[in-house]
GROMACS .gro file of N, CA and C in nm:
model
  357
    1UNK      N    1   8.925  10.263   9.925
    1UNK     CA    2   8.851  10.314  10.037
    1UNK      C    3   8.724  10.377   9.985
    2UNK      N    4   8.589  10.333  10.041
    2UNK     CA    5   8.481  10.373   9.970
    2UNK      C    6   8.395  10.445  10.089
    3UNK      N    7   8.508  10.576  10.089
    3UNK     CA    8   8.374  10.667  10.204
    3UNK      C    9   8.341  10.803  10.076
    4UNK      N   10   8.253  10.771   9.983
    4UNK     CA   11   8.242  10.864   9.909
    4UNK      C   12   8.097  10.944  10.010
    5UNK      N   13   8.051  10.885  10.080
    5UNK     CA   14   7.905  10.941  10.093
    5UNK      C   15   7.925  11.027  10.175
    6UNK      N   16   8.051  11.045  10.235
    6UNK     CA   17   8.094  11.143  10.378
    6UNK      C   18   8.205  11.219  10.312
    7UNK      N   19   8.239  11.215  10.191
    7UNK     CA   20   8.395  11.239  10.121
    7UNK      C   21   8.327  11.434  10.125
    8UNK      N   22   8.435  11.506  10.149
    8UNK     CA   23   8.411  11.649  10.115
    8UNK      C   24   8.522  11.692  10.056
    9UNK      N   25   8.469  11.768   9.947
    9UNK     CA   26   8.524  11.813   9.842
    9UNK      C   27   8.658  11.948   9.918
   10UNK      N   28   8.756  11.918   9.841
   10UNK     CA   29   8.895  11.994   9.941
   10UNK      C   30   8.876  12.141   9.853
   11UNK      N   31   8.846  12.226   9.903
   11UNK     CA   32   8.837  12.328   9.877
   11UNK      C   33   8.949  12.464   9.973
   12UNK      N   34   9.046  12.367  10.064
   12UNK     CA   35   9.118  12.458  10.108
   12UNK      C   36   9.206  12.565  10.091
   13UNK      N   37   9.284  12.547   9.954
   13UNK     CA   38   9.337  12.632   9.882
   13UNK      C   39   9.268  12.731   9.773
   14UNK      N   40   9.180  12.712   9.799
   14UNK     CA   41   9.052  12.765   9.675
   14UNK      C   42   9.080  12.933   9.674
   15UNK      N   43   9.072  12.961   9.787
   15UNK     CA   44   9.152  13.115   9.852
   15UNK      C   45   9.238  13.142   9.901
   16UNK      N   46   9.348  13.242   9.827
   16UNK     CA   47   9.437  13.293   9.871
   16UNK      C   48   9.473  13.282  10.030
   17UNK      N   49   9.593  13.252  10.074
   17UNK     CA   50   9.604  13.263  10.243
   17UNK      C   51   9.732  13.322  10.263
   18UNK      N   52   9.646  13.425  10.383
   18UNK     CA   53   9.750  13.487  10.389
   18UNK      C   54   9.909  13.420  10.479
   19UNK      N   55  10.034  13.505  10.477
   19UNK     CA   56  10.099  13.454  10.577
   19UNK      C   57  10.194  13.364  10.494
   20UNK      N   58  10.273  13.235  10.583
   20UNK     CA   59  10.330  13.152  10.548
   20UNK      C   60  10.322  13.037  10.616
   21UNK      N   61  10.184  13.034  10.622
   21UNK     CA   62  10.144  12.891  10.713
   21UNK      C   63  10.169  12.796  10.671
   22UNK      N   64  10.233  12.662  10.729
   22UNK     CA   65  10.267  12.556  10.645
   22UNK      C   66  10.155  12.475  10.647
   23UNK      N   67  10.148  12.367  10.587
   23UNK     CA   68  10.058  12.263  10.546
   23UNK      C   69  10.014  12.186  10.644
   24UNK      N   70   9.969  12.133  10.725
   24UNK     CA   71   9.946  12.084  10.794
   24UNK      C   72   9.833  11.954  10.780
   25UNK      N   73   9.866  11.833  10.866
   25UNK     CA   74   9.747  11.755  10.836
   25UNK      C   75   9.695  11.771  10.948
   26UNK      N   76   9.596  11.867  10.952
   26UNK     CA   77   9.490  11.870  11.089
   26UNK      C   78   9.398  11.835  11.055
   27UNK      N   79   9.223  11.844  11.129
   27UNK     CA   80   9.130  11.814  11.120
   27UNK      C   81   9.038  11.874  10.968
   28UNK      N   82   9.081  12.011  10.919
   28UNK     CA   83   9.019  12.039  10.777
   28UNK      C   84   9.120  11.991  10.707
   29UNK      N   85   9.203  11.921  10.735
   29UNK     CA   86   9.261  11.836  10.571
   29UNK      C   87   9.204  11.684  10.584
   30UNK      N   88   9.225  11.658  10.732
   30UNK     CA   89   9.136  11.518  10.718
   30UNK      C   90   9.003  11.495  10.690
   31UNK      N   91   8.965  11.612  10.691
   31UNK     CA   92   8.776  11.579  10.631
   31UNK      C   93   8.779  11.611  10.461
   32UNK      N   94   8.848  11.637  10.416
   32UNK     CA   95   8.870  11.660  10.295
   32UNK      C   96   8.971  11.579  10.224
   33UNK      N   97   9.077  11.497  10.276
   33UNK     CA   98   9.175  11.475  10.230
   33UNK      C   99   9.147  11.340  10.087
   34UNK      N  100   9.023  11.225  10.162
   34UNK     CA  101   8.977  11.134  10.024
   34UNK      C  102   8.997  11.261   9.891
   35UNK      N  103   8.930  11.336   9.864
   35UNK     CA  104   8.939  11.462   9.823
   35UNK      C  105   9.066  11.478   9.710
   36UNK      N  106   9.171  11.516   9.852
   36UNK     CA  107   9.249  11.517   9.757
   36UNK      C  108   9.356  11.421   9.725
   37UNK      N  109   9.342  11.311   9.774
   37UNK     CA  110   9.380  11.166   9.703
   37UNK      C  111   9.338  11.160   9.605
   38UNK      N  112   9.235  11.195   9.555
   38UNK     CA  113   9.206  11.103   9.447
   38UNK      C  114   9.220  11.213   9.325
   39UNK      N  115   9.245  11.323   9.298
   39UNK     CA  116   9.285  11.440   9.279
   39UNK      C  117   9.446  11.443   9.222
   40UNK      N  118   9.513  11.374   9.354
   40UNK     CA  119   9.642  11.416   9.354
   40UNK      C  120   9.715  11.314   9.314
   41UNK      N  121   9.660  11.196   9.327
   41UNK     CA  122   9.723  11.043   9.321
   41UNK      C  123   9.689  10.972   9.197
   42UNK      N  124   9.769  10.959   9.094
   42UNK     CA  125   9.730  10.908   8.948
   42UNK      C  126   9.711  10.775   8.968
   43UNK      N  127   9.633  10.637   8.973
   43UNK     CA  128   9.664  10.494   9.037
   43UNK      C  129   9.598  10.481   9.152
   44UNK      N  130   9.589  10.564   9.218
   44UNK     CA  131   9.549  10.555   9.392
   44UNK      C  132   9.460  10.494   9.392
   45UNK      N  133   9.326  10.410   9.357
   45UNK     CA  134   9.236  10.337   9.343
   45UNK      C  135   9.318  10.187   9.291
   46UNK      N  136   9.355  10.201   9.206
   46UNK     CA  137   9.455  10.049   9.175
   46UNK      C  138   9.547  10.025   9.241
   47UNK      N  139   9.587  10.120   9.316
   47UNK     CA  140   9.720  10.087   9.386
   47UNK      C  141   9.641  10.015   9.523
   48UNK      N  142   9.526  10.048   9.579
   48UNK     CA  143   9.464   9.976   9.697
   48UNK      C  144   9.429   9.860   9.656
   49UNK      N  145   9.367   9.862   9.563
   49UNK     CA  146   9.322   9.747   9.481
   49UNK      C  147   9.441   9.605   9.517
   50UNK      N  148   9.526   9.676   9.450
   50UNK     CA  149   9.639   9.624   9.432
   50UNK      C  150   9.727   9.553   9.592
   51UNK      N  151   9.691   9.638   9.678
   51UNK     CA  152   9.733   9.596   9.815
   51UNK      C  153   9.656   9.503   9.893
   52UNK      N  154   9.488   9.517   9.833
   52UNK     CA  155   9.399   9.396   9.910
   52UNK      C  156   9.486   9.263   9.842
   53UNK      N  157   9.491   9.296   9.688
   53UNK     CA  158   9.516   9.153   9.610
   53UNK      C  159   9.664   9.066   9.695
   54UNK      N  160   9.798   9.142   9.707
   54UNK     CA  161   9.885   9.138   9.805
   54UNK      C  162   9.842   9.069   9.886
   55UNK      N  163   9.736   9.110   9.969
   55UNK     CA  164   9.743   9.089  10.131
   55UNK      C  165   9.639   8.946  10.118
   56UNK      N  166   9.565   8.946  10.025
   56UNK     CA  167   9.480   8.793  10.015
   56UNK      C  168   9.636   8.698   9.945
   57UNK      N  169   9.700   8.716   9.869
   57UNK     CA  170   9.782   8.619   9.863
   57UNK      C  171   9.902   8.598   9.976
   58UNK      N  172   9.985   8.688   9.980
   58UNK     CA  173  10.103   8.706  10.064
   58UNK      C  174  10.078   8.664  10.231
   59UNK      N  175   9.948   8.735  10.304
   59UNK     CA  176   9.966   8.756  10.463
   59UNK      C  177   9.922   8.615  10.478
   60UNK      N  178   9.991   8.565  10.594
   60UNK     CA  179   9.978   8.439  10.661
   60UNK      C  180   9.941   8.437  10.783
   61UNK      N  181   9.840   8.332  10.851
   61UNK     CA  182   9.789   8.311  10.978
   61UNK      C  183   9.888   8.396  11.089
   62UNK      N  184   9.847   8.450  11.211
   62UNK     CA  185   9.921   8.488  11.307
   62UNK      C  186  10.029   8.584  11.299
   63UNK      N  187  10.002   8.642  11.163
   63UNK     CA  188  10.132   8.793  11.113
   63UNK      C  189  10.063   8.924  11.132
   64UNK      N  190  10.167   8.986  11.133
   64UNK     CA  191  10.127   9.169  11.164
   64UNK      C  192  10.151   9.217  11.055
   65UNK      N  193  10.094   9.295  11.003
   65UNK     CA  194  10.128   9.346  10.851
   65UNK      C  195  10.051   9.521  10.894
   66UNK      N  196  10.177   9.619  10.848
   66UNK     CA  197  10.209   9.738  10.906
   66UNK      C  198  10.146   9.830  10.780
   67UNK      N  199  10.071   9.941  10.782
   67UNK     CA  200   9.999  10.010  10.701
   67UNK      C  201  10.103  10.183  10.781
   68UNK      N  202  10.190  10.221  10.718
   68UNK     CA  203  10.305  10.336  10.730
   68UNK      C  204  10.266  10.462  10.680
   69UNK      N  205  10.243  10.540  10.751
   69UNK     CA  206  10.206  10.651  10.709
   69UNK      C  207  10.056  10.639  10.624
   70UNK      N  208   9.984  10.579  10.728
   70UNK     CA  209   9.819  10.494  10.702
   70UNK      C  210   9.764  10.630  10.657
   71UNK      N  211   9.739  10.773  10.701
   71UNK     CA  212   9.661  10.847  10.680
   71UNK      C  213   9.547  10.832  10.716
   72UNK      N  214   9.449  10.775  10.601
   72UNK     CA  215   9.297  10.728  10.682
   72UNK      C  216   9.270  10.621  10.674
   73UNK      N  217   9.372  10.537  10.633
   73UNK     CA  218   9.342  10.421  10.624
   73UNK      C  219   9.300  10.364  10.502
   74UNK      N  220   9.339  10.353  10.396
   74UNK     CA  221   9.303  10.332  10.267
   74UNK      C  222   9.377  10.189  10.236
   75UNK      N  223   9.499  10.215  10.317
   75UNK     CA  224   9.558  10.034  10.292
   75UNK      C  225   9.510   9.960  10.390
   76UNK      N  226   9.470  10.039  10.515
   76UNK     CA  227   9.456   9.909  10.566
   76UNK      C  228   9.350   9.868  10.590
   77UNK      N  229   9.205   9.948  10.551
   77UNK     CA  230   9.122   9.878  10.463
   77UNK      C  231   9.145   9.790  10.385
   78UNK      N  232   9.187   9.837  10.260
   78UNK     CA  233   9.220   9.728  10.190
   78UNK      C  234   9.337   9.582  10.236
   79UNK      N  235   9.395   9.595  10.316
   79UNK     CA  236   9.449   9.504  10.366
   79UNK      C  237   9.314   9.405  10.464
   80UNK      N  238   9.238   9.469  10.525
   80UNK     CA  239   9.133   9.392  10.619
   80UNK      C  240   9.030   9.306  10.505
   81UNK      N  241   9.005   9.396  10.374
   81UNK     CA  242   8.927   9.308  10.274
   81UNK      C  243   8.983   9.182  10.219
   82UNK      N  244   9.129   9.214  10.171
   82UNK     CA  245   9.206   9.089  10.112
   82UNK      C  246   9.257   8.986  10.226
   83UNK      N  247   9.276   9.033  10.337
   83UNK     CA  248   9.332   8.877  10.412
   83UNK      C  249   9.220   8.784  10.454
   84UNK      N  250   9.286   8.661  10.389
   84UNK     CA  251   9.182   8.572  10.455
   84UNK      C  252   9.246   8.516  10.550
   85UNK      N  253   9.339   8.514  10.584
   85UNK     CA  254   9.471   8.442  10.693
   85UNK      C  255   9.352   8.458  10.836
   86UNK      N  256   9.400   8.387  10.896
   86UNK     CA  257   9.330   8.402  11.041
   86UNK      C  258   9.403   8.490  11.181
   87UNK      N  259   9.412   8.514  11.273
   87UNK     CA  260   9.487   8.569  11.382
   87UNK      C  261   9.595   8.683  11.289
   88UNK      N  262   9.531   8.781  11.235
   88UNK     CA  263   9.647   8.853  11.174
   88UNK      C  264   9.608   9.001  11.229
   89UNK      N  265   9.677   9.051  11.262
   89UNK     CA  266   9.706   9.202  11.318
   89UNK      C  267   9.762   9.340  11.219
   90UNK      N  268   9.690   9.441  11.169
   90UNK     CA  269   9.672   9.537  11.181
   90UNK      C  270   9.744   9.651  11.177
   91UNK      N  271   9.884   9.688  11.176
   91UNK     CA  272   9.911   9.805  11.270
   91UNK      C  273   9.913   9.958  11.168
   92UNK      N  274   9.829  10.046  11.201
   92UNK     CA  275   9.838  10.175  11.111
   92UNK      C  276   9.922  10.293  11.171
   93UNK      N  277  10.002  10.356  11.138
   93UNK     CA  278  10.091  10.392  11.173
   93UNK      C  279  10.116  10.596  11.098
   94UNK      N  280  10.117  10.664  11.131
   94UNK     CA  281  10.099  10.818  11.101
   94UNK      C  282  10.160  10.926  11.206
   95UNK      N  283  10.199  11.002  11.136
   95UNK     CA  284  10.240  11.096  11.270
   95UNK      C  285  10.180  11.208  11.292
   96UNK      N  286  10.071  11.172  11.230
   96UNK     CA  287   9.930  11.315  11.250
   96UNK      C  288   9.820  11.243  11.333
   97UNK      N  289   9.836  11.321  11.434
   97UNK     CA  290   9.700  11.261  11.483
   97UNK      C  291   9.565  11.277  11.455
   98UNK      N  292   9.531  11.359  11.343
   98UNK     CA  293   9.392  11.436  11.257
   98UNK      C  294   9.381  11.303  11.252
   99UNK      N  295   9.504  11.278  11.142
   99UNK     CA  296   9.496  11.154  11.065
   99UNK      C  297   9.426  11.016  11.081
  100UNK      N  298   9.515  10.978  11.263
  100UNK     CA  299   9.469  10.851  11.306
  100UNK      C  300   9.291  10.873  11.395
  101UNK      N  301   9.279  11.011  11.403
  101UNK     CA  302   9.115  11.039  11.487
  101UNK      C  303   9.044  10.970  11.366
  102UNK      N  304   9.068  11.020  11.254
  102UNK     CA  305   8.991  11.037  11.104
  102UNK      C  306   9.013  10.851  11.113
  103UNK      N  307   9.123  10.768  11.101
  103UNK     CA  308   9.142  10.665  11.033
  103UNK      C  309   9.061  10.545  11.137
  104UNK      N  310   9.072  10.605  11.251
  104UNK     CA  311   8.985  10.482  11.311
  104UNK      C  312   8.857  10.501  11.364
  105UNK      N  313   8.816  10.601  11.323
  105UNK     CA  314   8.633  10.644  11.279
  105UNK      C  315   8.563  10.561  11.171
  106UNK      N  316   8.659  10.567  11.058
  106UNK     CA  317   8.682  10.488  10.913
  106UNK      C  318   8.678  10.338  10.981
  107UNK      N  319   8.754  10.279  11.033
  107UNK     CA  320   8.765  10.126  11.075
  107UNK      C  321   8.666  10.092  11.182
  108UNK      N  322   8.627  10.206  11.252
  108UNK     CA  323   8.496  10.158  11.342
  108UNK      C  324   8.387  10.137  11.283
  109UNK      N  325   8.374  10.201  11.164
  109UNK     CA  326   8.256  10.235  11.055
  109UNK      C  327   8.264  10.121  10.943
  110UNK      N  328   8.392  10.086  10.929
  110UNK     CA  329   8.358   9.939  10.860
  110UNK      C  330   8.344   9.840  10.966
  111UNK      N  331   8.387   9.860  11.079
  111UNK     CA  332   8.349   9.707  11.152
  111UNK      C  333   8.215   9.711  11.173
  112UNK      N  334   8.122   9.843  11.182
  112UNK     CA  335   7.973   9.834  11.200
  112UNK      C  336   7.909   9.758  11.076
  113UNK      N  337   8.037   9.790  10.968
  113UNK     CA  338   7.923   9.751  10.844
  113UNK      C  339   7.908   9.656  10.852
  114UNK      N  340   8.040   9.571  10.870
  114UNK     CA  341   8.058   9.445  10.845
  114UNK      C  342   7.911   9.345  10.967
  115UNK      N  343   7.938   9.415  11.052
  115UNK     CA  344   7.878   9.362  11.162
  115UNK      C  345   7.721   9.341  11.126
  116UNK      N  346   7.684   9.450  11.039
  116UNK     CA  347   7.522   9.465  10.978
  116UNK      C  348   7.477   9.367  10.916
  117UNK      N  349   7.596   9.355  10.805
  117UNK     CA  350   7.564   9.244  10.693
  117UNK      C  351   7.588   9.101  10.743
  118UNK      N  352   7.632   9.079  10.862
  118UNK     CA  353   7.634   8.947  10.952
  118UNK      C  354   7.508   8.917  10.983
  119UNK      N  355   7.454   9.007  11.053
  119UNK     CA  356   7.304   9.000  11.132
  119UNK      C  357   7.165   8.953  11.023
   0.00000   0.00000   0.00000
């Protein structure tokens, strides 16, 4: 996933908090969270890598291929780069809704790109 130019640095724990608030994926972890993927995840760049390569060999014309606990969408980006299959569907799947506001901002923002470099 290459949103480095919008990526903000996770600085949420940086200060002490008080209380016993739990973790939450709301809207300041989703603007930060590339952040701390790449931080937290040893592989996490090869491992997408690794899921376009998957999805250009494996997905076939007219299949749904499920991105689980999508977050912002990092597989299924990479799933939209590697398939070349035709009629294939999509589904990203999270139980944060930060998450899915954040993940299909991300997929509207590559379909513009894509759409640019058409024109």
């Amino acid at each position: 996933m290459s949103h480095n130019k919008t990526m903000s640095e996770d600085r949420i724990y940086a200060k002490a908090k008080l209380g016993d608030e739990p973790f939450r994926f709301d809207e300041t972890v989703a603007r930060v969270f590339p952040d701390m993927l790449q931080r937290s995840i040893p592989g996490y760049a090869a491992s997408l890598e690794a899921i376009g390569s998957l999805a250009a060999r494996f997905v076939r014309d007219n299949t749904c291929c499920y991105d689980l606990g999508c977050s912002l969408g990092g597989a299924t980006l990479a799933m939209r780069q590697g398939i070349q299959a035709d009629g294939c569907r999509i589904v990203a799947i999270d139980n944060a809704q930060a998450m899915l506001d954040r993940c299909q901002q991300i997929v509207t923002e590559d379909d513009a790109m894509k759409g640019s470099k058409h024109r």
